[in-house]
Short mmCIF file of C-alpha atoms and ligand atoms in Angstrom, two decimals:
data_model
loop_
_atom_site.label_atom_id
_atom_site.label_comp_id
_atom_site.label_asym_id
_atom_site.label_seq_id
_atom_site.Cartn_x
_atom_site.Cartn_y
_atom_site.Cartn_z
CA MET A 899 12.76 -22.05 -31.19
CA LEU A 900 15.57 -24.50 -31.06
CA VAL A 901 15.61 -27.42 -28.47
CA SER A 902 18.58 -26.63 -26.92
CA GLN A 903 16.95 -22.55 -26.06
CA LEU A 904 14.05 -24.67 -24.92
CA LEU A 905 16.36 -26.90 -22.62
CA SER A 906 18.51 -23.87 -21.36
CA THR A 907 15.24 -22.20 -20.66
CA SER A 908 14.22 -24.78 -18.50
CA VAL A 909 17.60 -25.66 -16.68
CA LEU A 910 17.93 -21.92 -15.82
CA LEU A 911 14.75 -22.10 -14.45
CA CYS A 912 15.31 -25.35 -12.54
CA THR A 913 19.02 -24.53 -11.30
CA VAL A 914 18.25 -22.18 -8.73
CA SER A 915 21.10 -19.69 -7.82
CA THR A 916 20.84 -19.01 -4.68
CA VAL A 917 22.71 -15.45 -4.33
CA LEU A 918 19.84 -13.45 -2.42
CA ALA A 919 19.41 -14.91 0.96
CA TYR A 920 15.60 -16.08 1.50
CA PRO A 921 13.78 -13.29 2.53
CA GLY A 922 12.05 -15.30 5.36
CA MET A 923 15.64 -16.03 6.62
CA GLU A 924 15.62 -12.39 7.99
CA MET A 925 12.18 -12.42 8.92
CA LYS A 926 12.80 -14.79 11.68
CA LEU A 927 15.75 -13.01 12.36
CA ALA A 928 13.89 -10.01 12.87
CA LYS A 929 11.37 -11.69 15.25
CA ILE A 930 14.32 -13.11 17.43
CA LEU A 931 15.83 -9.46 17.51
CA SER A 932 12.16 -7.75 17.83
CA ARG A 933 12.56 -4.12 19.34
CA GLN A 934 10.80 -3.94 22.61
CA ASP A 935 10.72 -0.33 23.03
CA ASP A 936 8.00 0.60 20.53
CA ALA A 937 4.81 1.03 22.85
CA ALA A 938 2.29 3.31 22.15
CA GLY A 939 3.44 6.63 22.73
CA GLU A 940 7.05 6.09 23.12
CA GLY A 941 10.05 7.61 21.40
CA ILE A 942 8.55 10.42 19.69
CA ASP A 943 11.18 12.75 18.44
CA GLU A 944 11.12 15.65 15.92
CA GLY A 945 11.50 13.31 12.39
CA ASP A 946 7.75 12.02 13.77
CA SER A 947 4.24 13.79 12.54
CA ASP A 948 2.27 14.85 15.57
CA GLU A 949 0.33 17.64 14.22
CA LEU A 950 -3.48 17.69 14.55
CA LEU A 951 -5.51 17.69 11.55
CA GLY A 952 -9.64 18.84 10.85
CA ASP A 953 -11.87 19.55 13.39
CA LEU A 954 -9.24 18.04 15.77
CA ILE A 955 -7.40 21.23 16.11
CA THR A 956 -10.41 23.14 17.65
CA LEU A 957 -12.32 20.61 19.35
CA GLN A 958 -11.88 20.51 23.49
CA ASP A 959 -11.07 16.94 24.76
CA GLY A 960 -14.39 17.27 26.66
CA GLN A 961 -16.38 17.42 23.20
CA LEU A 962 -14.60 14.39 21.68
CA THR A 963 -16.39 10.94 20.97
CA ARG A 964 -14.18 7.82 21.51
CA VAL A 965 -13.16 7.89 17.95
CA GLY A 966 -12.21 11.39 18.00
CA LEU A 967 -10.24 10.90 21.24
CA ASP A 968 -8.67 7.82 19.58
CA ILE A 969 -7.56 9.51 16.67
CA LYS A 970 -6.42 12.71 18.59
CA GLN A 971 -4.19 10.15 20.33
CA LEU A 972 -2.78 8.28 16.98
CA LEU A 973 -2.02 11.80 15.72
CA THR A 974 0.30 12.52 18.30
CA GLY A 975 1.98 9.21 18.77
CA GLY A 976 -0.22 7.59 21.31
CA SER A 977 -3.15 4.67 21.48
CA THR A 978 -2.41 2.02 18.77
CA PRO A 979 -2.83 2.09 15.04
CA GLU A 980 -3.02 -1.69 14.54
CA SER A 981 -5.73 -3.94 15.76
CA ASP A 982 -7.00 -7.07 15.06
CA ASP A 983 -10.74 -6.55 15.96
CA GLN A 984 -12.74 -9.23 14.45
CA TYR A 985 -16.72 -9.09 13.39
CA ILE A 986 -18.13 -11.56 15.69
CA ASN A 987 -21.91 -12.75 14.30
CA VAL A 988 -21.74 -10.66 11.05
CA PRO A 989 -25.63 -9.98 10.32
CA ALA A 990 -27.27 -10.29 6.72
CA LEU A 991 -27.14 -7.99 4.69
CA LYS A 992 -30.43 -7.48 4.07
CA SER A 993 -31.19 -7.65 7.61
CA ALA A 994 -32.75 -4.82 9.60
CA GLN A 995 -29.78 -5.63 12.43
CA CYS A 996 -27.54 -5.11 9.38
CA LYS A 997 -29.09 -1.49 8.79
CA GLN A 998 -28.30 -0.64 12.65
CA ASP A 999 -24.73 -1.17 12.47
CA THR A 1000 -22.63 0.89 10.00
CA CYS A 1001 -19.74 -1.25 9.61
CA CYS A 1002 -22.40 -3.93 8.57
CA VAL A 1003 -22.44 -3.13 4.87
CA TRP A 1004 -18.54 -2.43 5.05
CA LYS A 1005 -17.74 -5.85 6.04
CA TYR A 1006 -19.61 -7.18 2.60
CA ILE A 1007 -17.56 -4.73 0.60
CA ALA A 1008 -14.02 -5.70 2.12
CA ASP A 1009 -15.07 -9.09 1.35
CA ASP A 1010 -15.49 -8.37 -2.04
CA MET A 1011 -12.35 -6.25 -2.29
CA ALA A 1012 -10.13 -9.00 -0.97
CA LYS A 1013 -11.46 -11.26 -3.36
CA LEU A 1014 -10.04 -9.01 -6.04
CA PHE A 1015 -6.98 -8.12 -3.95
CA ARG A 1016 -5.44 -11.93 -3.06
CA GLY A 1017 -3.72 -13.71 -5.54
CA PRO A 1018 -3.21 -17.72 -5.57
CA SER A 1019 0.34 -17.48 -4.50
CA GLY A 1020 -0.84 -15.94 -1.12
CA ARG A 1021 0.92 -12.19 -2.20
CA CYS A 1022 -1.37 -9.59 -3.06
CA THR A 1023 -2.13 -8.35 -6.73
CA LYS A 1024 -1.19 -5.49 -8.83
CA TRP A 1025 -4.89 -4.60 -7.91
CA ALA A 1026 -4.10 -4.16 -4.28
CA ARG A 1027 -1.15 -2.11 -4.89
CA LYS A 1028 -3.21 -0.29 -7.40
CA ALA A 1029 -5.56 0.37 -4.46
CA VAL A 1030 -2.91 1.26 -2.12
CA ARG A 1031 -1.47 3.99 -4.35
CA LEU A 1032 -5.41 5.60 -5.29
CA GLY A 1033 -5.59 5.73 -1.41
CA PHE A 1034 -2.32 7.72 -1.50
CA HIS A 1035 -3.17 9.86 -4.60
CA ASP A 1036 -6.98 10.91 -3.65
CA ALA A 1037 -5.65 12.08 -0.17
CA ALA A 1038 -2.44 13.69 -1.13
CA GLY A 1039 -4.52 16.57 -2.88
CA TRP A 1040 -4.16 18.50 0.22
CA SER A 1041 -1.55 20.57 2.33
CA LYS A 1042 -1.74 23.18 4.99
CA GLY A 1043 -1.43 26.34 2.44
CA THR A 1044 -4.03 24.73 0.25
CA ALA A 1045 -6.61 23.66 2.72
CA SER A 1046 -9.27 26.87 1.91
CA GLN A 1047 -9.63 25.30 -1.25
CA GLY A 1048 -10.71 21.85 0.37
CA GLY A 1049 -9.08 18.92 -1.35
CA GLY A 1050 -7.57 15.43 0.59
CA ALA A 1051 -9.22 12.57 1.01
CA ASP A 1052 -12.64 13.31 -0.77
CA GLY A 1053 -13.06 10.74 -3.44
CA SER A 1054 -12.23 13.46 -5.87
CA LEU A 1055 -9.65 11.18 -7.67
CA VAL A 1056 -12.37 9.14 -8.90
CA LEU A 1057 -15.26 11.15 -8.97
CA ASN A 1058 -13.70 14.36 -10.81
CA PRO A 1059 -13.77 13.98 -14.21
CA ARG A 1060 -10.20 14.73 -15.08
CA GLU A 1061 -7.81 13.94 -11.96
CA LEU A 1062 -7.55 10.37 -13.13
CA THR A 1063 -6.52 11.51 -16.71
CA LEU A 1064 -3.35 13.22 -15.38
CA ALA A 1065 0.27 11.30 -15.94
CA GLU A 1066 0.71 11.64 -12.79
CA ASN A 1067 -2.28 8.87 -12.32
CA ASN A 1068 -0.98 6.69 -15.07
CA GLY A 1069 -1.75 2.77 -14.02
CA LEU A 1070 -4.64 3.69 -11.80
CA GLN A 1071 -7.32 4.74 -14.28
CA ASP A 1072 -8.37 0.64 -14.09
CA ILE A 1073 -8.54 0.87 -10.07
CA GLY A 1074 -10.55 4.03 -10.22
CA GLN A 1075 -13.13 2.14 -12.81
CA LYS A 1076 -13.32 -0.70 -9.75
CA MET A 1077 -14.18 1.84 -7.74
CA LYS A 1078 -16.71 3.34 -9.71
CA GLU A 1079 -18.27 -0.37 -10.06
CA TRP A 1080 -18.43 -0.65 -6.44
CA TYR A 1081 -19.85 2.58 -5.50
CA ALA A 1082 -22.61 1.57 -8.25
CA LYS A 1083 -23.48 -1.54 -6.90
CA TRP A 1084 -23.43 -0.44 -3.10
CA HIS A 1085 -24.15 2.88 -2.74
CA ASP A 1086 -26.81 3.05 -5.37
CA LYS A 1087 -28.40 -0.65 -5.96
CA GLN A 1088 -28.29 -1.76 -2.72
CA GLY A 1089 -29.41 1.60 -1.14
CA PHE A 1090 -26.72 2.45 1.25
CA GLN A 1091 -26.91 6.27 0.74
CA ASP A 1092 -23.85 6.74 3.24
CA ILE A 1093 -21.13 4.41 1.32
CA THR A 1094 -18.89 7.48 -0.38
CA MET A 1095 -16.19 7.11 -2.45
CA ALA A 1096 -13.86 8.87 -0.37
CA ASP A 1097 -14.41 6.07 2.14
CA LEU A 1098 -14.47 3.16 -0.55
CA ILE A 1099 -11.04 4.49 -1.39
CA GLN A 1100 -9.40 4.44 1.78
CA MET A 1101 -11.26 1.17 3.14
CA GLY A 1102 -9.43 -0.34 -0.21
CA ALA A 1103 -6.00 0.87 0.68
CA ASN A 1104 -6.59 -0.83 4.04
CA VAL A 1105 -7.78 -4.09 2.86
CA ALA A 1106 -5.16 -4.18 -0.12
CA THR A 1107 -2.40 -3.45 2.82
CA VAL A 1108 -3.51 -6.27 4.95
CA VAL A 1109 -4.16 -8.53 2.29
CA CYS A 1110 -0.55 -8.33 1.16
CA PRO A 1111 1.63 -11.02 3.28
CA LEU A 1112 2.88 -9.02 6.04
CA GLY A 1113 1.06 -5.68 5.94
CA PRO A 1114 -0.20 -4.17 9.42
CA ARG A 1115 -4.00 -4.00 10.06
CA ILE A 1116 -4.60 -0.62 9.93
CA LYS A 1117 -7.47 1.09 12.02
CA SER A 1118 -9.84 2.17 9.40
CA TYR A 1119 -12.49 4.85 9.53
CA VAL A 1120 -15.86 5.39 7.61
CA GLY A 1121 -17.97 8.89 7.32
CA ARG A 1122 -15.70 10.82 5.31
CA LYS A 1123 -17.55 13.45 2.79
CA ASP A 1124 -17.42 13.37 -1.07
CA SER A 1125 -16.26 16.05 -3.80
CA SER A 1126 -15.97 15.99 -7.22
CA VAL A 1127 -13.96 19.39 -7.20
CA GLU A 1128 -10.64 19.09 -8.88
CA ASN A 1129 -8.09 18.95 -6.11
CA PRO A 1130 -4.78 20.85 -6.35
CA LEU A 1131 -1.85 18.75 -7.55
CA LEU A 1132 0.33 18.12 -4.96
CA LEU A 1133 2.04 14.35 -5.89
CA PRO A 1134 5.45 13.49 -5.98
CA HIS A 1135 7.89 12.80 -8.70
CA PRO A 1136 10.19 9.76 -8.97
CA SER A 1137 12.88 12.39 -10.47
CA ASP A 1138 12.26 14.73 -7.43
CA PRO A 1139 15.18 15.88 -4.90
CA ALA A 1140 15.02 14.32 -1.65
CA ASP A 1141 14.31 18.18 0.02
CA MET A 1142 11.46 18.97 -2.47
CA LEU A 1143 9.82 15.33 -1.44
CA ILE A 1144 10.36 16.36 2.68
CA GLU A 1145 9.16 19.60 1.89
CA LEU A 1146 5.58 18.46 0.05
CA PHE A 1147 5.08 15.95 2.59
CA GLU A 1148 5.95 18.39 5.54
CA ASN A 1149 3.22 20.51 3.68
CA LYS A 1150 0.92 17.41 4.43
CA THR A 1151 1.95 17.35 8.11
CA ILE A 1152 3.79 14.55 7.12
CA ARG A 1153 7.08 14.79 8.89
CA PRO A 1154 10.21 12.88 7.51
CA HIS A 1155 10.10 9.69 9.48
CA GLY A 1156 6.41 9.45 8.20
CA LEU A 1157 7.32 9.65 4.62
CA VAL A 1158 9.96 6.98 4.96
CA ALA A 1159 7.55 4.69 6.34
CA LEU A 1160 4.71 5.47 3.58
CA VAL A 1161 7.26 5.16 0.82
CA GLY A 1162 7.87 1.42 2.22
CA SER A 1163 4.56 0.54 0.13
CA HIS A 1164 6.90 0.39 -2.67
CA THR A 1165 7.87 -3.20 -1.39
CA THR A 1166 5.16 -4.47 -3.03
CA SER A 1167 5.49 -2.64 -6.45
CA GLN A 1168 5.94 -3.33 -9.90
CA GLN A 1169 6.54 -0.14 -11.91
CA PHE A 1170 5.50 0.07 -15.67
CA PHE A 1171 5.65 3.61 -16.51
CA VAL A 1172 9.03 5.24 -14.82
CA ASP A 1173 11.34 3.12 -17.44
CA THR A 1174 8.38 1.43 -19.91
CA LYS A 1175 11.12 -0.56 -21.40
CA ARG A 1176 11.34 -2.37 -18.09
CA ALA A 1177 7.74 -2.76 -17.32
CA GLY A 1178 6.70 -4.96 -14.84
CA ASP A 1179 9.87 -5.02 -13.10
CA PRO A 1180 9.51 -4.45 -9.16
CA GLN A 1181 10.99 -2.44 -6.55
CA ASP A 1182 12.32 -5.02 -4.47
CA SER A 1183 12.92 -8.87 -4.80
CA THR A 1184 9.55 -9.77 -2.89
CA PRO A 1185 6.56 -7.90 -4.79
CA GLY A 1186 3.33 -8.47 -3.71
CA VAL A 1187 4.86 -9.02 0.04
CA TRP A 1188 4.76 -6.56 2.58
CA ASP A 1189 8.35 -7.05 3.85
CA VAL A 1190 11.35 -4.51 4.84
CA LEU A 1191 13.43 -5.95 2.32
CA PHE A 1192 12.85 -3.18 -0.15
CA TYR A 1193 14.61 -0.73 2.71
CA GLY A 1194 17.54 -3.18 2.70
CA GLN A 1195 17.52 -3.08 -1.44
CA THR A 1196 16.97 0.48 -1.85
CA GLN A 1197 19.73 1.76 0.31
CA GLY A 1198 22.04 -1.17 -0.93
CA THR A 1199 22.74 -3.15 2.41
CA ALA A 1200 20.68 -6.11 1.05
CA PRO A 1201 21.62 -8.14 -2.26
CA THR A 1202 19.85 -6.46 -5.24
CA PRO A 1203 19.56 -8.55 -8.32
CA LYS A 1204 19.42 -7.29 -11.87
CA ARG A 1205 15.83 -6.69 -11.92
CA VAL A 1206 14.91 -4.92 -8.83
CA PHE A 1207 14.23 -1.23 -10.27
CA LYS A 1208 14.96 1.42 -8.08
CA PHE A 1209 13.46 4.99 -7.90
CA ASP A 1210 15.65 7.29 -7.98
CA SER A 1211 13.48 9.33 -5.01
CA ASP A 1212 13.62 6.45 -2.92
CA VAL A 1213 17.43 5.88 -3.35
CA ALA A 1214 17.62 9.60 -2.45
CA LEU A 1215 15.33 9.28 0.35
CA SER A 1216 17.47 6.25 1.87
CA LYS A 1217 20.65 8.66 1.72
CA HIS A 1218 19.25 12.00 3.13
CA GLU A 1219 20.21 13.35 6.62
CA LYS A 1220 16.74 13.69 7.79
CA THR A 1221 15.55 10.00 6.54
CA GLN A 1222 18.79 8.39 6.23
CA GLN A 1223 18.56 6.98 9.89
CA GLU A 1224 15.07 5.94 9.85
CA TRP A 1225 15.48 3.86 6.62
CA GLN A 1226 18.17 2.03 8.04
CA GLU A 1227 16.22 1.20 11.05
CA PHE A 1228 13.62 -0.01 8.88
CA ALA A 1229 15.78 -1.87 7.16
CA GLY A 1230 17.75 -3.48 10.46
CA PRO A 1231 16.76 -5.91 13.35
CA GLY A 1232 13.34 -5.56 14.55
CA GLY A 1233 12.80 -3.14 11.38
CA GLN A 1234 9.09 -5.15 10.14
CA LYS A 1235 7.15 -4.47 13.30
CA HIS A 1236 8.58 -1.28 13.85
CA TRP A 1237 7.82 -0.25 10.06
CA ASN A 1238 4.36 -1.76 10.24
CA GLU A 1239 3.12 0.43 13.59
CA ASP A 1240 4.63 3.75 11.87
CA TYR A 1241 3.44 2.63 8.15
CA ALA A 1242 -0.35 2.35 9.98
CA ARG A 1243 0.12 5.34 12.20
CA GLU A 1244 1.10 7.23 9.06
CA TYR A 1245 -1.13 5.85 6.78
CA ILE A 1246 -3.97 6.60 9.37
CA ARG A 1247 -2.70 10.44 9.19
CA LEU A 1248 -2.95 10.65 5.18
CA SER A 1249 -6.27 9.07 4.83
CA LEU A 1250 -7.73 11.92 7.30
CA LEU A 1251 -5.78 14.60 5.06
CA GLY A 1252 -8.90 17.59 4.46
CA VAL A 1253 -11.33 15.38 6.67
CA ASN A 1254 -13.10 18.05 8.56
CA ASN A 1255 -15.89 15.83 10.70
CA ILE A 1256 -13.11 13.62 12.11
CA ASN A 1257 -15.07 13.48 15.48
CA THR A 1258 -17.99 11.99 13.87
CA LEU A 1259 -16.48 9.15 12.04
CA THR A 1260 -16.88 5.15 12.79
CA GLU A 1261 -14.07 2.88 13.04
CA CYS A 1262 -14.90 -0.51 11.12
CA THR A 1263 -11.24 -1.84 11.67
CA LYS A 1264 -13.73 -5.14 12.30
CA VAL A 1265 -14.56 -5.62 8.72
CA LEU A 1266 -11.13 -6.09 7.61
CA PRO A 1267 -9.50 -9.67 6.49
CA PRO A 1268 -7.12 -11.02 9.28
CA ALA A 1269 -3.28 -9.91 9.40
CA ILE A 1270 -1.12 -12.32 7.52
CA ARG A 1271 1.97 -12.74 10.06
CA THR A 1272 4.28 -15.10 8.03
CA TYR A 1273 4.61 -16.04 4.54
CA LYS A 1274 6.90 -18.21 2.54
CA ALA A 1275 6.47 -17.99 -1.51
CA PRO A 1276 6.07 -21.48 -3.08
CA ASP A 1277 7.93 -20.40 -5.85
CA GLN A 1278 11.07 -18.63 -4.55
CA ASN A 1279 13.51 -20.47 -6.18
CA ASN A 1280 11.76 -19.39 -9.88
CA LEU A 1281 10.88 -16.00 -8.51
CA ASN A 1282 15.38 -15.77 -7.83
CA THR A 1283 15.65 -16.68 -11.35
CA TRP A 1284 13.44 -14.46 -12.76
CA LEU A 1285 15.01 -11.66 -10.78
CA ASN A 1286 18.66 -12.39 -11.44
CA SER A 1287 17.90 -12.11 -15.26
CA ASN A 1288 17.11 -9.13 -16.98
CA SER A 1289 15.94 -11.03 -20.13
CA GLN A 1290 12.47 -8.95 -21.53
CA SER A 1291 11.98 -12.08 -23.30
CA ALA A 1292 8.19 -13.63 -23.94
CA LEU A 1293 8.98 -15.73 -20.95
CA ALA A 1294 10.06 -13.29 -18.75
CA LYS A 1295 7.49 -10.80 -19.44
CA SER A 1296 4.71 -13.95 -18.86
CA LEU A 1297 6.24 -14.46 -15.67
CA SER A 1298 6.36 -10.69 -14.63
CA ASP A 1299 2.41 -10.77 -15.63
CA ALA A 1300 1.68 -13.85 -13.30
CA ILE A 1301 3.80 -12.46 -10.58
CA ASN A 1302 1.42 -8.80 -10.97
CA GLU A 1303 -1.45 -11.21 -10.94
CA GLY A 1304 -0.53 -12.65 -7.82
CA GLU A 1305 -0.10 -16.02 -9.20
CA SER A 1306 2.29 -18.45 -8.45
CA ILE A 1307 5.02 -18.82 -11.11
CA LEU A 1308 5.33 -22.63 -11.01
CA ASN A 1309 2.39 -22.81 -13.21
CA THR A 1310 3.02 -20.15 -15.47
CA ILE A 1311 6.59 -21.91 -16.39
CA ILE A 1312 5.00 -24.80 -16.91
CA THR A 1313 2.12 -23.58 -19.49
CA SER A 1314 5.07 -21.85 -21.22
CA LEU A 1315 6.95 -24.50 -21.72
CA LEU A 1316 4.38 -26.78 -22.76
CA GLY A 1317 2.75 -23.76 -25.37
CA ARG A 1318 6.56 -23.94 -26.42
CA LEU A 1319 6.92 -27.63 -26.99
CA LYS A 1320 3.59 -27.43 -28.84
CA SER A 1321 5.22 -24.89 -31.36
CA LEU A 1322 8.21 -26.85 -31.90
C1 HEM B 1988 8.38 10.04 -2.50
C2 HEM B 1988 7.35 9.64 -2.80
C3 HEM B 1988 6.51 9.05 -3.81
C4 HEM B 1988 7.21 8.95 -4.86
C5 HEM B 1988 8.38 9.89 -5.92
C6 HEM B 1988 6.30 7.30 -5.79
C7 HEM B 1988 6.39 7.21 -6.87
C8 HEM B 1988 5.67 6.05 -7.64
C9 HEM B 1988 5.78 5.87 -8.93
C10 HEM B 1988 6.42 6.36 -9.99
C11 HEM B 1988 5.23 4.30 -9.08
C12 HEM B 1988 5.05 3.55 -10.11
C13 HEM B 1988 4.16 3.75 -11.00
C14 HEM B 1988 4.32 2.90 -12.38
O1 HEM B 1988 5.13 2.93 -12.98
O2 HEM B 1988 3.82 1.74 -12.59
C15 HEM B 1988 4.75 4.00 -8.09
C16 HEM B 1988 4.37 3.05 -7.33
C17 HEM B 1988 3.72 2.95 -5.95
N1 HEM B 1988 3.58 3.45 -5.16
FE1 HEM B 1988 4.56 5.59 -4.68
N2 HEM B 1988 5.91 7.35 -4.69
C18 HEM B 1988 5.95 8.00 -3.79
C19 HEM B 1988 5.23 7.52 -2.54
C20 HEM B 1988 4.33 6.83 -2.60
C21 HEM B 1988 3.38 6.68 -1.31
C22 HEM B 1988 3.45 7.54 -0.20
C23 HEM B 1988 2.46 5.40 -1.06
C24 HEM B 1988 1.41 5.26 -0.42
C25 HEM B 1988 1.02 5.11 1.04
C26 HEM B 1988 2.79 4.82 -2.77
C27 HEM B 1988 2.09 3.78 -3.05
C28 HEM B 1988 2.69 3.04 -3.95
C29 HEM B 1988 2.09 1.67 -4.28
C30 HEM B 1988 1.43 1.14 -3.38
C31 HEM B 1988 2.87 1.62 -5.70
C32 HEM B 1988 2.80 0.43 -6.38
C33 HEM B 1988 1.04 0.75 -7.69
C34 HEM B 1988 1.36 -0.82 -8.74
O3 HEM B 1988 1.91 -1.76 -8.36
O4 HEM B 1988 0.18 -0.52 -9.58
N3 HEM B 1988 3.61 5.83 -3.00
N4 HEM B 1988 4.81 5.25 -7.00
C1 NAG B 1989 5.11 23.86 0.91
O1 NAG B 1989 3.68 25.09 1.10
C2 NAG B 1989 4.55 26.17 0.67
C3 NAG B 1989 2.81 27.29 1.37
O2 NAG B 1989 2.10 27.22 0.70
C4 NAG B 1989 4.64 26.46 -0.75
O3 NAG B 1989 5.24 28.06 -0.75
C5 NAG B 1989 5.74 25.51 -1.20
O4 NAG B 1989 5.84 25.91 -2.33
C6 NAG B 1989 5.36 24.00 -1.01
N1 NAG B 1989 6.37 23.27 -1.25
C7 NAG B 1989 6.35 22.11 -2.03
C8 NAG B 1989 7.61 21.30 -2.27
O5 NAG B 1989 5.20 21.66 -2.50
#
């Protein structure tokens, strides 16, 4: 490599173009303008999900447990889907006290997971994103029309030998392997027989979401039952038209606004399989951060650098008459708070598809790590430089890998440049 090339690389990396407004600015503005009209139970309209699920459909209110009643309210637009409930005085794992609290072992599991999900930059890692997607793909094997065959959030995505090998689940094989390891560690070795794969997967998704900066702290439940029976394949494809996606999710009781809220999780994502030539390209300018920039960039109202790769399905949803307005609201002032609440409520619904013992679940939200409500990237300038180039050079690739691992790319650049100096 020529010195001039090396220099131009480092000059490029140091002189930062500020084409993009720093997302933190939008965050502050969003806070100032924060909507006040979002209290629980208000503003349910025809775009919002409100169908009951599982055993809650037939149980009378008088038969409901505290958890059953709260979930019933959550599914019909009431109660609050996010919670800061903390675990005070966690008993030692091997103690008798720990055995008495169903949530106790989950605190240890959640801490284990969070270590893998949090990157040194403060962003969440590829493992966190995969865990969120895994939670979706396990639960998504359910619809009203196929409910008699079972399916849903039942652990089958990992327990069934075939499901994870399907092309639709590309990219999820390694997080599936992690789930198997966690299952072996907690279910077998520690003798906690009531740890199911279905719960591990859904708890994993909720730990991952709150580890991503700005992500909601979603009310979390355990007590789902496992199945290794292959679920019907009911996953969306990025080339599906919006009408079809809306119907696919309606069939799962998720109404158009719910779909808009849930696909917002692409805010953290970097794609690998939609366009393999652009492997590692993110779906907004802040991969690993649970912000609303994805909504603005996908609909084209926020400046979008070259490297941001939009899925056709997301663009289609940002424009469809049933979803466009909600999309716009999440992108606009106060969008973060509105989105977090809606995402949390809709994810609770998703994570309960096919669960027929909702009334006997235990709430263990207190085991989750705390929410991170403000975030400033330590390496935003370098990130912007990477985003504004479409180079697929080795350096660009190593930056993309580092971001995928949740690392700060300040260090990656220095290491990479030093490596090149050595090879001169
Ligand atoms: C319209 C419906 C959806 C479509 C078409 C879709 C499609 C995709 C595709 C193609 C990828 C990239 C995979 C890759 O190439 O590596 C992806 C990633 C992802 N999806 Fe979706 N998705 C949809 C809905 C959802 C929902 C409802 C959730 C969760 C609630 C979700 C969570 C994720 C996450 C977290 C990633 C990032 C995974 C990673 O970084 O490894 N998606 N999705
Ligand atoms: C929705 O469910 C109906 C009834 O089971 C089915 O005929 C239809 O194909 C489903 N739609 C999609 C997009 O999966």
